[in-house]
Every structure is written in structure tokens, then in C-alpha cells.
Short mmCIF file of C-alpha atoms and ligand atoms in Angstrom, two decimals:
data_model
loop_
_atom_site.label_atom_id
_atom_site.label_comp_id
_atom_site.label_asym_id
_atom_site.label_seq_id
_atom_site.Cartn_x
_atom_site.Cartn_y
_atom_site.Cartn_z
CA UNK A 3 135.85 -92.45 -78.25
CA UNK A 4 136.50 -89.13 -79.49
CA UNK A 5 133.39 -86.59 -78.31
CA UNK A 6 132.76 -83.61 -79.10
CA UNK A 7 130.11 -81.14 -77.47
CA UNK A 8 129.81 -78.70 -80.24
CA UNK A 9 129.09 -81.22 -83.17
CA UNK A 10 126.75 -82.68 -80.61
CA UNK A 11 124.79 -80.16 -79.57
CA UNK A 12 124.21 -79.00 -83.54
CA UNK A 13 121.82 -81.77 -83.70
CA UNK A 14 118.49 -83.00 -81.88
CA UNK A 15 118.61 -83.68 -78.43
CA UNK A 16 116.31 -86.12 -76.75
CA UNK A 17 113.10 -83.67 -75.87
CA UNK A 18 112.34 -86.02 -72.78
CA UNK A 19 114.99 -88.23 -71.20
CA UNK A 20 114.01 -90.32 -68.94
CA UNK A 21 117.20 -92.40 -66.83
CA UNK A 22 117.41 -95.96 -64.34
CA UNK A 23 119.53 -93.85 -61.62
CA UNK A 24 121.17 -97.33 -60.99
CA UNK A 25 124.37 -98.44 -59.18
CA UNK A 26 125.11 -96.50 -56.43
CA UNK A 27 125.37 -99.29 -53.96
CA UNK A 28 128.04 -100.73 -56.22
CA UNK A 29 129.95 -97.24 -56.68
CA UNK A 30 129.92 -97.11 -52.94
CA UNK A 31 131.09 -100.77 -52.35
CA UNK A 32 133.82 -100.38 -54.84
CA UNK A 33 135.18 -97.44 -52.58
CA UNK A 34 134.98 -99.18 -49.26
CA UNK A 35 132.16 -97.04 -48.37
CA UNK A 36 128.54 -97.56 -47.22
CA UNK A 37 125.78 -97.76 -49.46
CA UNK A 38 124.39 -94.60 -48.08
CA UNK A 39 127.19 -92.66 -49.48
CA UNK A 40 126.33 -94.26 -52.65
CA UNK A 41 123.42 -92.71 -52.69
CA UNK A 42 124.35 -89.45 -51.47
CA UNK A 43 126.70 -89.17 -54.12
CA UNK A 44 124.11 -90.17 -56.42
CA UNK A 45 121.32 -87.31 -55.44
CA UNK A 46 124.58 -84.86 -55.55
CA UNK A 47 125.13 -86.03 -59.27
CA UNK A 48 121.26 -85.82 -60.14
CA UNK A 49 121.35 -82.17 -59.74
CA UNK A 50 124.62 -82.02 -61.80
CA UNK A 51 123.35 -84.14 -64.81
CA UNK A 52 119.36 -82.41 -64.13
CA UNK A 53 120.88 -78.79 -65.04
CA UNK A 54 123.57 -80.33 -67.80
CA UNK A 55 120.28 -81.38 -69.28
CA UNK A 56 118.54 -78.21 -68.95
CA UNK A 57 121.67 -76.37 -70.13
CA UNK A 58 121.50 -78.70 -73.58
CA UNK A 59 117.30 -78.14 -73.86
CA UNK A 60 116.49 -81.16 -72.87
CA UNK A 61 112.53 -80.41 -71.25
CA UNK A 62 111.89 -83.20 -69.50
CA UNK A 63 113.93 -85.45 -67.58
CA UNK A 64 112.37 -88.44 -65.55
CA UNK A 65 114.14 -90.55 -63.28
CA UNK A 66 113.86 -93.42 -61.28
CA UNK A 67 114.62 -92.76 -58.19
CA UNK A 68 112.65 -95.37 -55.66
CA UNK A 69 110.53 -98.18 -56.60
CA UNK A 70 107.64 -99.84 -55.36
CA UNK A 71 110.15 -103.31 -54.49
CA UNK A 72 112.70 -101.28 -53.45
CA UNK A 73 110.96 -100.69 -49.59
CA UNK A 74 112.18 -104.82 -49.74
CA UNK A 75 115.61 -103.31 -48.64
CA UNK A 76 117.03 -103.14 -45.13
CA UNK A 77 115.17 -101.11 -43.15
CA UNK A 78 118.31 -98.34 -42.70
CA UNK A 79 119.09 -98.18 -46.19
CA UNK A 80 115.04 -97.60 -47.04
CA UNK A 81 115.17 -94.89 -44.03
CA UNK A 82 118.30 -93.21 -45.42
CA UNK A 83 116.11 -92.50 -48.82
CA UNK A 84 113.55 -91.54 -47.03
CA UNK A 85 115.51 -89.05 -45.39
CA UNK A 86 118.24 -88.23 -46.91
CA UNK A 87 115.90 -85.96 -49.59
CA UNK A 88 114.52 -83.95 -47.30
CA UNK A 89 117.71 -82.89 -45.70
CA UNK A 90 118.98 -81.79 -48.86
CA UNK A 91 115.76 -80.14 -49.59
CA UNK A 92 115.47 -78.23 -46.72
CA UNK A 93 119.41 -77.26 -47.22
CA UNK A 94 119.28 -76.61 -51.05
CA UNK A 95 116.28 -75.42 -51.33
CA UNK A 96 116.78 -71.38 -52.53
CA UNK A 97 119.43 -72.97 -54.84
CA UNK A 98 116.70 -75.34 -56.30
CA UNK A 99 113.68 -72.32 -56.76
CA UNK A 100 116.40 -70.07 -58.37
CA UNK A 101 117.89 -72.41 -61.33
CA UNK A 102 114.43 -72.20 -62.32
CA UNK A 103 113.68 -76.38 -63.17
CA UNK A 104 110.03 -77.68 -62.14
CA UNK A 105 110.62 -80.72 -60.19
CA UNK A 106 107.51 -82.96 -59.79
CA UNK A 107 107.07 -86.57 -58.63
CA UNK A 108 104.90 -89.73 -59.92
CA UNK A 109 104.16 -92.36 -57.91
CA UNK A 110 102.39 -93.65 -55.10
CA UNK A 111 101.28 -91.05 -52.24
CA UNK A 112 100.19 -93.02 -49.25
CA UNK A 113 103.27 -95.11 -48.10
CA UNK A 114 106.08 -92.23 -47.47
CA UNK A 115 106.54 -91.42 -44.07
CA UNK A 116 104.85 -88.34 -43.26
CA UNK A 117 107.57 -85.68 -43.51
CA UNK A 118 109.10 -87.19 -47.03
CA UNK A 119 105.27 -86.52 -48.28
CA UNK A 120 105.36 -82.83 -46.95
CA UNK A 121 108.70 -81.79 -48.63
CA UNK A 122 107.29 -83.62 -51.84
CA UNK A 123 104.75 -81.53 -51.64
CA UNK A 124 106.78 -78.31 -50.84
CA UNK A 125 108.68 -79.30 -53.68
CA UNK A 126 106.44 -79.26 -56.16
CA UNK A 127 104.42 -75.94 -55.11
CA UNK A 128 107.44 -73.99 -55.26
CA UNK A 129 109.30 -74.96 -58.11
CA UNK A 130 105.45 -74.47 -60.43
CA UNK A 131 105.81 -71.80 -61.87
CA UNK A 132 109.77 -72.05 -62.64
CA UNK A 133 110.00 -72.29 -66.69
CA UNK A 134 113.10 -74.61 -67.27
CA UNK A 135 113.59 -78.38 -67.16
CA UNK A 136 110.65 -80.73 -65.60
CA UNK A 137 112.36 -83.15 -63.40
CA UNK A 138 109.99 -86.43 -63.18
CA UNK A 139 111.36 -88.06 -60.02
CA UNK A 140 109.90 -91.56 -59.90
CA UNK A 141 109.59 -92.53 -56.57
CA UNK A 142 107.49 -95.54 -54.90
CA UNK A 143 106.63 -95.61 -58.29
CA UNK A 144 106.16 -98.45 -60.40
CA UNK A 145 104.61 -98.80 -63.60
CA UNK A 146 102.64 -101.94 -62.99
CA UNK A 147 100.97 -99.94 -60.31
CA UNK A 148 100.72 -97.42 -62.70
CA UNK A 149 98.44 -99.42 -65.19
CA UNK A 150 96.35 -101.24 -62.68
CA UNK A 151 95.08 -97.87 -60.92
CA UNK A 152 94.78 -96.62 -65.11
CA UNK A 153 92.94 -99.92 -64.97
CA UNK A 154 90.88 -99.09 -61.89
CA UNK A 155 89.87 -95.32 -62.72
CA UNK A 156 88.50 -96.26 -66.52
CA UNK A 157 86.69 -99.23 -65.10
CA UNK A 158 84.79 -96.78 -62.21
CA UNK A 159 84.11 -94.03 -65.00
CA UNK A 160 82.51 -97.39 -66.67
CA UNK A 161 80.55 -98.48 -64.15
CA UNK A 162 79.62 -94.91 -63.62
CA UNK A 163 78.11 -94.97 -67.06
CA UNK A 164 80.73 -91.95 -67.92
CA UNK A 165 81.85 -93.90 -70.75
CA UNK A 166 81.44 -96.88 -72.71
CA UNK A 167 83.51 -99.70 -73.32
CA UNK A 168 84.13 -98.61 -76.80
CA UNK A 169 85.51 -94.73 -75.49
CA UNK A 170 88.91 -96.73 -74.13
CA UNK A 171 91.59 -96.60 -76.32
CA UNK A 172 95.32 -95.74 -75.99
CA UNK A 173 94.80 -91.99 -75.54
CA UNK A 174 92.64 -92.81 -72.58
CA UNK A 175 94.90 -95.30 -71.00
CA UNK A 176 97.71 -93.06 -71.43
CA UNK A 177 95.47 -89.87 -69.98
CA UNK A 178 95.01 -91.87 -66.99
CA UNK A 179 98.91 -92.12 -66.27
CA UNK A 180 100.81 -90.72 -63.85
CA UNK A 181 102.75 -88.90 -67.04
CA UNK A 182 99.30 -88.01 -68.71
CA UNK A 183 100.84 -84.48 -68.84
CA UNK A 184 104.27 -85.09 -70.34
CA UNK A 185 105.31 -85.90 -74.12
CA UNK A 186 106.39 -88.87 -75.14
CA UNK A 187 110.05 -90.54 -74.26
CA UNK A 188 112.98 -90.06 -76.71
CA UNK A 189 115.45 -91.71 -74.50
CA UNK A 190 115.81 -94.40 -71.76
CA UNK A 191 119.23 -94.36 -70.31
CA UNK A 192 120.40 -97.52 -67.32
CA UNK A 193 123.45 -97.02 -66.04
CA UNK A 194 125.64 -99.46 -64.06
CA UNK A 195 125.91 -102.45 -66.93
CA UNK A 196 122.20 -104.05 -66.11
CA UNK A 197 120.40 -104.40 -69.14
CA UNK A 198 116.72 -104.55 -68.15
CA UNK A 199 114.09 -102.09 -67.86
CA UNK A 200 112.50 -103.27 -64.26
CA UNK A 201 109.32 -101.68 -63.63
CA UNK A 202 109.95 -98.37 -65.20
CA UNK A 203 107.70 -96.91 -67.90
CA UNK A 204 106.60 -100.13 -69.41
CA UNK A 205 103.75 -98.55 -71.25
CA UNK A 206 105.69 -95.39 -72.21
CA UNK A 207 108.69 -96.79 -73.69
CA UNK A 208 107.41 -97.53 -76.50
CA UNK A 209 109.23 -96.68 -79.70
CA UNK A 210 111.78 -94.99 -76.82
CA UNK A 211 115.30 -95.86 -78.20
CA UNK A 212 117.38 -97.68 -75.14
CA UNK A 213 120.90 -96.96 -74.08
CA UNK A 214 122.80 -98.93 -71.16
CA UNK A 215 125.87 -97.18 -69.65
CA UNK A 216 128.13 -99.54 -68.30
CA UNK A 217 129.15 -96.46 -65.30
CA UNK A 218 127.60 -96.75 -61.78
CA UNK A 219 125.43 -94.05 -61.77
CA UNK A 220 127.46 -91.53 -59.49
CA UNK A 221 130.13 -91.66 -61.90
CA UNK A 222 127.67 -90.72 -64.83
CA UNK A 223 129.09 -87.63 -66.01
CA UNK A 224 128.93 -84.93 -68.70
CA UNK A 225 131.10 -87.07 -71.47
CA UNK A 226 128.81 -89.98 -70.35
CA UNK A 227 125.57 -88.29 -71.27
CA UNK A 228 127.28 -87.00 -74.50
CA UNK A 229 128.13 -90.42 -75.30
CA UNK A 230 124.24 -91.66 -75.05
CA UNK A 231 123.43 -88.46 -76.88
CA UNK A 232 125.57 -88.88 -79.91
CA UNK A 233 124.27 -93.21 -79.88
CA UNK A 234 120.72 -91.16 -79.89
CA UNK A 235 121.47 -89.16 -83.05
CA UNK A 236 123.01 -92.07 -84.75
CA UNK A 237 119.23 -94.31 -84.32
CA UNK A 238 117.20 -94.41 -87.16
CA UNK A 239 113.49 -93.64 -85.72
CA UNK A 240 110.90 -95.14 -87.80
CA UNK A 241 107.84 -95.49 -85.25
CA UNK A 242 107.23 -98.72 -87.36
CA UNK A 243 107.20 -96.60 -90.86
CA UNK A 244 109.70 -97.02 -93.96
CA UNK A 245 110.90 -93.39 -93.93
CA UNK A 246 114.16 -93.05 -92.47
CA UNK A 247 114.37 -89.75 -90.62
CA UNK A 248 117.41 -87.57 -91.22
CA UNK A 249 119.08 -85.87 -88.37
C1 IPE B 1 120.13 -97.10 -57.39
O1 IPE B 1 121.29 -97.69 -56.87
C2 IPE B 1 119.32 -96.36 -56.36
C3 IPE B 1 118.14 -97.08 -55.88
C4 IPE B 1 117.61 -98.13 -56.42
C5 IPE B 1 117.51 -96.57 -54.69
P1 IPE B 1 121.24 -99.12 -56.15
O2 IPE B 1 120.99 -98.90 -54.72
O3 IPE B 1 120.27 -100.01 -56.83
O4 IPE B 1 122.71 -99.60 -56.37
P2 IPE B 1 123.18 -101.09 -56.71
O5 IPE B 1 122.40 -101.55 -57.88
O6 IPE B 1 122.94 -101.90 -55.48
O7 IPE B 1 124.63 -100.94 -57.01
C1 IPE B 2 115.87 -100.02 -60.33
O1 IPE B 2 117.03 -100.37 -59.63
C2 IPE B 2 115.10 -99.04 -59.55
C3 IPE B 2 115.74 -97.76 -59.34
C4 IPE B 2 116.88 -97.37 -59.86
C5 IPE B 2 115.04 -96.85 -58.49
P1 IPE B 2 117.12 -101.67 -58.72
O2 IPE B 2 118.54 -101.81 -58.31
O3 IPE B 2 116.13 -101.60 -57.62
O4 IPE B 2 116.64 -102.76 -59.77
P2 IPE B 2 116.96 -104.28 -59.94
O5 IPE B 2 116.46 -104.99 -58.72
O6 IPE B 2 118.44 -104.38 -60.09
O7 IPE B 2 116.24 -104.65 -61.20
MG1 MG B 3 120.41 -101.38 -58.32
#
């Protein structure tokens, strides 16, 4: 398939991309390699595809990084994610502060072992007040968790008598998100051929238009992500209107 960058870029880009970072143990099998390469060839190509994006004006990218099954794996491989991020925080991290992108994570807090929380944390404060791309890394996180603790927090402010039953609507549920703060999804990209959403964004990807790369996601590259770009411009958004929306 013929793609070209320019004609590409001329038209709208997804505002908020979110991506199923998804195939790395496969990329690395392939190769003859550990998993854990895999992986660290997958966090190299994040930081590729996260300042491609911001290059193209995307504003927010989420990704799934970790989920709340995923601590089901072998105990090494689980360690290895645990780890492996803070090493390249510690390493990268000048890099990271100067190409000016916000990185911030959703999730659950209270199961990362103790120095994976603190570089989180580090992350986040120092990368505030940059003005480019948000990075959304998902990690631990999964939206069924998501909704129940939603669930939870409107049925205390309930109880409470903060509100009534009749104040909860989709605007609350949706304030009580991990993403309460970010705009809507554009576009949900999987790579590595599955075709399933997992337990990513259930609520959010609604009226989100879908795109499955068939690539293991190390090998996701800059013609990939034009290729799910230019599928994007060619969808017809109606948000269950009539009115087709020119692009
Ligand atoms: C995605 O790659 C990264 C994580 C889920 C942590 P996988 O590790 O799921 O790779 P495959 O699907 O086994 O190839
Ligand atoms: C989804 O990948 C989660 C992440 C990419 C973090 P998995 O490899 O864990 O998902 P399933 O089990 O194939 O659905
Ligand atoms: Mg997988």
C-alpha cells in the first residue's frame, strides 16, 4: 500500500490515541530470543512511536502497558516489568524531561513493588509542567477495576448524602475515572493480529473507531502508524447521527 506522509498529515489526526502495546513475547520468540527482550524492545519502540505522535499533534496517547491479569505471568517475566522501567527511567531520564511530553499513569497504586511506585511517581512530578504529548501509561490497570472503584466512590458520596441517586449520570461516572481529565478516544490501535479489546477502556471506547495491526508490537513502526492513520481518515464518524462528517 502506497503511503504517503504529506497527504496524511493534511488531514485530522486522531486528538487522543490510545494503543494494546501487544506482542512482544511473540516478536521475541520469533527471533530466538527471551521474552524479556521482547519487551525491552517494546519500551525502546514506545518512546519512538510516543514522540512520532507528538511530532504529528497527536495530544494524548494512552497505552496499555500492564494489566491487572497480567501479574498471572511467571514470576521473572512479571519482575522484569517491574524493573525493567525503572532502569530505563533512571538512565533516560534528562532525555525524557527535555522532549517536553507529560507522562502520567492510571491504574492501581497499591500492588507495585515499592521502588516501581517511587519512579512512577518521579515520573509524573517531573514531566508536569512539560507542554507536549500526555503519555497515559496503563499499568496494573484494568478497566473493570476502573468502574467498580467509579462504582464504589459515587455509592460513598451517596451514602454520604453528597448526592442523590438521581445526580449519577454518565458525566459523573466518567468524572470518577481514572481518565476523568482526558478527552475522549479517537483511536484504539492492537497490534500483533488479536482482535479483542481485553480489559482496556471498556467504558471509553465508545464511538472510538478500532484498528488491529497484524505487526508484533516492536515492529510497529512509522509506516505502520501511518497506515492506521490514513484507515482513521477514511471512517465515517457519525456518533449515532445521519450527518456524514467530511474530512
Ligand atoms: C505485550 O506483549 C506486553 C504485555 C502484555 C506486558 P505480550 O507479552 O503480551 O506478548 P505476546 O502476546 O505474548 O506475544
Ligand atoms: C493485553 O495483552 C494487555 C497488555 C498489552 C498490557 P495480553 O497479552 O495480556 O492480553 P490477552 O491475554 O492476549 O488478551
Ligand atoms: Mg499478549
Amino acid at each position: 500500500m502506497f503511503i504517503s506522509e504529506k497527504k496524511i498529515l493534511k488531514k485530522p489526526i486522531p486528538q487522543h490515541l490510545a494503543i494494546i502495546l501487544d506482542g512482544n513475547g511473540r516478536w521475541a520468540k520469533k527471533r530466538g530470543l527471551p521474552r524479556s527482550l521482547g519487551h525491552y524492545n517494546g519500551a525502546i519502540n514506545l518512546a519512538k512511536i510516543a514522540q512520532l505522535c507528538d511530532k504529528y499533534g497527536v495530544k494524548y496517547l494512552t497505552v496499555y502497558c500492564f494489566s491487572t491479569e497480567n501479574w498471572k505471568r511467571p514470576k521473572e517475566e512479571v519482575e522484569y516489568l517491574m524493573q525493567e522501567p525503572v532502569k530505563q527511567w533512571y538512565t533516560n531520564k534528562d532525555k525524557i524531561i527535555e522532549s517536553n511530553i507529560v507522562i502520567k499513569v492510571i491504574g492501581r497504586r497499591d500492588r507495585f513493588p515499592q521502588d516501581t511506585l517511587k519512579m512512577i511517581l518521579e515520573m509524573e512530578e517531573s514531566t508536569k509542567n512539560n507542554t507536549g504529548l500526555t503519555l497515559v501509561i496503563a499499568a496494573d490497570y484494568g478497566s473493570q477495576t476502573e468502574i467498580t472503584e467509579a462504582v464504589k466512590k459515587i455509592t460513598q458520596q451517596v451514602v454520604d448524602d453528597k448526592i442523590k441517586i438521581e445526580d449519577i449520570n454518565s458525566e459523573l461516572i466518567e468524572n470518577n475515572l481514572y481518565t476523568a481529565c482526558f478527552p475522549k478516544l479517537d483511536l484504539l490501535i492492537r497490534t500483533s493480529g488479536e482482535v479483542r479489546i481485553s480489559n482496556f477502556l471498556l467504558w471509553q471506547l465508545s464511538y472510538a473507531e478500532l484498528y488491529f495491526a497484524k505487526c508484533y508490537w516492536p515492529s510497529f513502526n512509522k509506516r505502520e502508524l501511518l497506515k492506521a492513520f490514513k484507515s482513521y481518515q477514511s471512517r465515517n464518524r457519525r456518533f449515532g447521527g445521519l450527518n456524514e462528517v467530511k474530512k
